[in-house]
Amino acid sequence: MSDPTFATQVSRWYERNARDLPWRKPGIGGWAILVSEVMLQQTPVVRVVPAWEAWLARWPEPRALAEDTPAEAIRMWGRLGYPRRAVRLRECAVAIVERHGGVVPDRLDQLLALPGVGTYTARAVAAFAYGQRHPVVDTNVRRVVCRAIAGEPDAGPTTRPADLVATEELLPVEPAAAALASAAFMELGAVVCTARAPRCAICPVESSCAWRASGQAAPTGPTRRPQRYAGTDRQVRGLLLAVLRESTGPVPHQRLDQVWHDDVQRARALAGLVTDGLVEPVGEESFRLAGDGPAVPLP
């Protein structure tokens, strides 16, 4: 069993040093936490904050989003990236209304059954919205646990079942304290125990860190190969979506042809958007955002 004071030390540090983020305010409910967690996937905090605030101002509860169209969710998502998340979040809102009366469930099995909600997101909502004891494991948490407890410099690119077990062993028994520790582990990895330039001198567990004691250096290369953007299908998809987001009706094929010079790549990107449920054809010569029409109230 690991040092039982580890979570206490990190939690005390967190209470003094945590970033002032809006979804950490007292009384933030399950919907607001769920939206934040979906938005934060592969997107920097600085970009998420204004998008999160605007999203909740428009759709403060699941029913409000569920009764709006997928097209409006895609428009509101703007340039956060990976816009399929917007559609899945709306599908999630519909499921919450239909299955749970419009209230984000607090049971882990029910959270996991929601569209687009995986292992990390379900546990994050259960812990941060409902104060439950679950291992909430993202890249930052895996790095902290791997270094401080296992003495290894890097945790690797994916979360394994063993990572959940190792993190859960560090959590206090009392649920509220465990939820606090989960947030603290994540924050420590995000701002102190970073991948390439860890700030060990200000780390609250530097003296007991197994990695520091081992004398191993931090990895010098990237854990993952950086994804190229310029010239990729992803860039072309973004250009096509930008045109469709700014339109209030179907866009002629000829207008979309102007956004990219390569006919084959443009056609492939457009077909991918249709397959992903982000865009739909209108007749044979026009396209629009998915579900771009009058909203239909749910029963």
Short mmCIF file of C-alpha atoms in Angstrom, two decimals, residues 15-232:
data_model
loop_
_atom_site.label_atom_id
_atom_site.label_comp_id
_atom_site.label_asym_id
_atom_site.label_seq_id
_atom_site.Cartn_x
_atom_site.Cartn_y
_atom_site.Cartn_z
CA GLU A 15 -6.53 23.94 -1.93
CA ARG A 16 -3.88 26.68 -1.86
CA ASN A 17 -2.80 26.68 -5.50
CA ALA A 18 -5.62 25.44 -7.75
CA ARG A 19 -6.36 27.51 -10.82
CA ASP A 20 -9.57 29.54 -10.62
CA LEU A 21 -11.65 27.74 -13.24
CA PRO A 22 -15.40 28.36 -13.55
CA TRP A 23 -16.43 24.70 -13.42
CA ARG A 24 -14.72 24.42 -10.02
CA LYS A 25 -17.03 26.95 -8.37
CA PRO A 26 -19.18 25.66 -5.47
CA GLY A 27 -22.59 24.43 -6.51
CA ILE A 28 -21.70 23.66 -10.13
CA GLY A 29 -24.01 20.84 -11.17
CA GLY A 30 -23.63 17.66 -13.13
CA TRP A 31 -24.53 19.19 -16.50
CA ALA A 32 -21.95 21.96 -16.23
CA ILE A 33 -19.28 19.45 -15.20
CA LEU A 34 -20.20 17.11 -18.04
CA VAL A 35 -19.98 19.91 -20.60
CA SER A 36 -16.60 21.00 -19.26
CA GLU A 37 -15.18 17.49 -19.38
CA VAL A 38 -16.30 16.93 -22.96
CA MET A 39 -14.91 20.29 -24.07
CA LEU A 40 -11.59 19.75 -22.30
CA GLN A 41 -10.84 16.61 -24.27
CA GLN A 42 -7.85 17.50 -26.49
CA THR A 43 -8.53 21.23 -26.08
CA PRO A 44 -6.54 23.72 -23.92
CA VAL A 45 -8.26 25.25 -20.89
CA VAL A 46 -7.80 28.81 -22.19
CA ARG A 47 -9.94 28.01 -25.23
CA VAL A 48 -12.54 26.07 -23.30
CA VAL A 49 -13.46 28.69 -20.68
CA PRO A 50 -15.27 31.17 -22.99
CA ALA A 51 -16.87 28.36 -25.01
CA TRP A 52 -18.12 26.67 -21.82
CA GLU A 53 -19.60 29.90 -20.49
CA ALA A 54 -21.36 30.65 -23.78
CA TRP A 55 -22.66 27.08 -24.08
CA LEU A 56 -24.21 27.08 -20.60
CA ALA A 57 -25.64 30.56 -21.06
CA ARG A 58 -27.55 29.22 -24.05
CA TRP A 59 -28.26 25.70 -22.78
CA PRO A 60 -28.12 25.77 -18.96
CA GLU A 61 -29.64 22.31 -18.64
CA PRO A 62 -29.79 19.15 -20.78
CA ARG A 63 -33.39 19.66 -21.92
CA ALA A 64 -32.56 23.04 -23.46
CA LEU A 65 -29.89 21.47 -25.67
CA ALA A 66 -31.94 18.33 -26.37
CA GLU A 67 -34.77 20.47 -27.75
CA ASP A 68 -32.44 22.39 -30.05
CA THR A 69 -31.04 21.06 -33.31
CA PRO A 70 -27.73 19.25 -33.91
CA ALA A 71 -26.87 22.07 -36.31
CA GLU A 72 -27.05 24.66 -33.54
CA ALA A 73 -24.80 22.53 -31.34
CA ILE A 74 -22.25 22.35 -34.16
CA ARG A 75 -22.48 26.12 -34.72
CA MET A 76 -22.05 26.84 -31.03
CA TRP A 77 -19.05 24.52 -30.87
CA GLY A 78 -17.26 26.90 -33.21
CA ARG A 79 -13.56 26.19 -33.57
CA LEU A 80 -12.98 24.10 -30.46
CA GLY A 81 -11.97 21.23 -32.73
CA TYR A 82 -13.25 17.67 -33.07
CA PRO A 83 -16.84 18.91 -33.65
CA ARG A 84 -18.24 15.40 -33.42
CA ARG A 85 -18.10 16.07 -29.67
CA ALA A 86 -20.86 18.67 -30.09
CA VAL A 87 -23.18 16.14 -31.72
CA ARG A 88 -22.41 13.52 -29.09
CA LEU A 89 -23.02 16.04 -26.32
CA ARG A 90 -26.44 16.80 -27.77
CA GLU A 91 -27.16 13.06 -28.08
CA CYS A 92 -26.12 12.77 -24.46
CA ALA A 93 -28.55 15.55 -23.50
CA VAL A 94 -31.39 13.76 -25.31
CA ALA A 95 -30.60 10.53 -23.44
CA ILE A 96 -30.49 12.37 -20.11
CA VAL A 97 -33.96 13.81 -20.79
CA GLU A 98 -35.43 10.53 -21.98
CA ARG A 99 -33.85 8.24 -19.37
CA HIS A 100 -33.32 10.46 -16.34
CA GLY A 101 -35.91 13.22 -16.49
CA GLY A 102 -33.40 15.83 -17.58
CA VAL A 103 -31.02 15.35 -14.63
CA VAL A 104 -27.48 14.09 -15.14
CA PRO A 105 -27.38 10.74 -13.31
CA ASP A 106 -25.07 10.20 -10.38
CA ARG A 107 -24.61 6.44 -10.78
CA LEU A 108 -21.46 5.37 -12.58
CA ASP A 109 -23.19 2.66 -14.62
CA GLN A 110 -25.81 5.14 -15.82
CA LEU A 111 -23.16 7.70 -16.74
CA LEU A 112 -21.22 5.09 -18.69
CA ALA A 113 -24.38 4.21 -20.63
CA LEU A 114 -24.77 7.76 -21.97
CA PRO A 115 -23.74 8.37 -25.61
CA GLY A 116 -20.13 9.41 -25.93
CA VAL A 117 -19.35 9.09 -22.21
CA GLY A 118 -16.36 6.87 -21.55
CA THR A 119 -14.40 5.64 -18.57
CA TYR A 120 -12.70 8.94 -17.78
CA THR A 121 -15.67 11.26 -18.33
CA ALA A 122 -18.10 9.13 -16.32
CA ARG A 123 -15.77 8.98 -13.34
CA ALA A 124 -14.96 12.68 -13.59
CA VAL A 125 -18.65 13.63 -13.43
CA ALA A 126 -19.30 11.21 -10.56
CA ALA A 127 -16.37 12.60 -8.60
CA PHE A 128 -16.45 16.31 -9.39
CA ALA A 129 -20.22 16.82 -9.59
CA TYR A 130 -21.38 14.29 -6.98
CA GLY A 131 -18.38 13.93 -4.68
CA GLN A 132 -17.98 10.20 -5.15
CA ARG A 133 -14.90 8.04 -4.71
CA HIS A 134 -13.69 6.94 -8.15
CA PRO A 135 -10.24 6.95 -9.76
CA VAL A 136 -10.34 9.78 -12.31
CA VAL A 137 -7.41 9.03 -14.58
CA ASP A 138 -6.25 11.21 -17.45
CA THR A 139 -2.78 11.73 -18.90
CA ASN A 140 -1.80 14.11 -16.11
CA VAL A 141 -2.90 11.77 -13.33
CA ARG A 142 -1.14 8.81 -14.90
CA ARG A 143 2.07 10.82 -15.08
CA VAL A 144 1.87 11.87 -11.42
CA VAL A 145 1.19 8.36 -10.17
CA CYS A 146 3.78 6.79 -12.47
CA ARG A 147 6.49 9.17 -11.32
CA ALA A 148 5.72 9.67 -7.66
CA ILE A 149 4.71 6.09 -6.84
CA ALA A 150 6.19 3.79 -9.49
CA GLY A 151 9.36 5.78 -10.06
CA GLU A 152 9.06 5.80 -13.84
CA PRO A 153 9.55 8.96 -15.94
CA ASP A 154 6.60 8.44 -18.28
CA ALA A 155 3.30 6.57 -18.08
CA GLY A 156 2.87 5.89 -21.80
CA PRO A 157 0.16 7.06 -24.20
CA THR A 158 -2.94 5.14 -23.05
CA THR A 159 -4.82 4.42 -19.86
CA ARG A 160 -4.79 0.79 -18.74
CA PRO A 161 -6.86 -0.99 -16.06
CA ALA A 162 -3.74 -1.07 -13.90
CA ASP A 163 -3.68 2.74 -13.93
CA LEU A 164 -7.18 2.85 -12.42
CA VAL A 165 -6.16 0.39 -9.73
CA ALA A 166 -2.96 2.27 -8.87
CA THR A 167 -4.80 5.58 -8.62
CA GLU A 168 -7.67 4.19 -6.56
CA GLU A 169 -5.19 2.86 -4.01
CA LEU A 170 -4.06 6.43 -3.36
CA LEU A 171 -7.54 7.83 -2.73
CA PRO A 172 -8.81 8.48 0.80
CA VAL A 173 -11.67 6.27 1.93
CA GLU A 174 -14.05 9.18 2.57
CA PRO A 175 -15.78 10.06 -0.74
CA ALA A 176 -15.52 13.86 -0.54
CA ALA A 177 -11.83 13.68 0.31
CA ALA A 178 -11.30 11.21 -2.53
CA ALA A 179 -13.02 13.54 -5.00
CA LEU A 180 -10.80 16.40 -3.83
CA ALA A 181 -7.71 14.22 -4.21
CA SER A 182 -8.75 13.28 -7.76
CA ALA A 183 -8.93 16.95 -8.73
CA ALA A 184 -5.63 17.59 -6.95
CA PHE A 185 -3.76 14.80 -8.75
CA MET A 186 -4.99 16.16 -12.07
CA GLU A 187 -3.98 19.72 -11.28
CA LEU A 188 -0.54 18.67 -10.08
CA GLY A 189 0.11 16.90 -13.37
CA ALA A 190 -1.21 19.81 -15.40
CA VAL A 191 0.81 22.62 -13.84
CA VAL A 192 3.73 21.10 -11.89
CA CYS A 193 4.51 17.51 -12.87
CA THR A 194 4.44 18.30 -16.57
CA ALA A 195 5.73 15.98 -19.27
CA ARG A 196 8.85 17.79 -20.42
CA ALA A 197 9.63 20.49 -17.83
CA PRO A 198 8.45 19.30 -14.40
CA ARG A 199 8.72 21.94 -11.65
CA CYS A 200 9.97 19.55 -9.01
CA ALA A 201 11.23 22.31 -6.70
CA ILE A 202 7.66 23.41 -5.92
CA CYS A 203 6.05 19.96 -5.90
CA PRO A 204 4.34 19.11 -2.59
CA VAL A 205 5.55 15.48 -2.76
CA GLU A 206 9.05 16.11 -4.13
CA SER A 207 10.72 14.67 -1.04
CA SER A 208 8.90 11.35 -1.34
CA CYS A 209 8.76 11.09 -5.15
CA ALA A 210 10.12 7.72 -6.29
CA TRP A 211 11.13 9.11 -9.66
CA ARG A 212 13.18 11.92 -8.10
CA ALA A 213 14.83 9.39 -5.80
CA SER A 214 15.76 7.22 -8.80
CA GLY A 215 17.65 10.06 -10.48
CA GLN A 216 16.12 9.32 -13.89
CA ALA A 217 15.79 12.19 -16.33
CA ALA A 218 12.55 13.27 -17.92
CA PRO A 219 11.94 11.95 -21.45
CA THR A 220 13.42 14.22 -24.09
CA GLY A 221 11.12 13.35 -26.98
CA PRO A 222 7.35 13.59 -27.32
CA THR A 223 5.26 10.75 -25.92
CA ARG A 224 3.13 10.97 -29.03
CA ARG A 225 4.10 12.17 -32.48
CA PRO A 226 2.57 15.66 -32.96
CA GLN A 227 -0.35 15.60 -35.37
CA ARG A 228 0.16 17.56 -38.58
CA TYR A 229 -2.77 19.86 -39.42
CA ALA A 230 -1.90 21.93 -42.48
CA GLY A 231 -2.99 20.21 -45.65
CA THR A 232 -4.75 17.33 -43.90
#
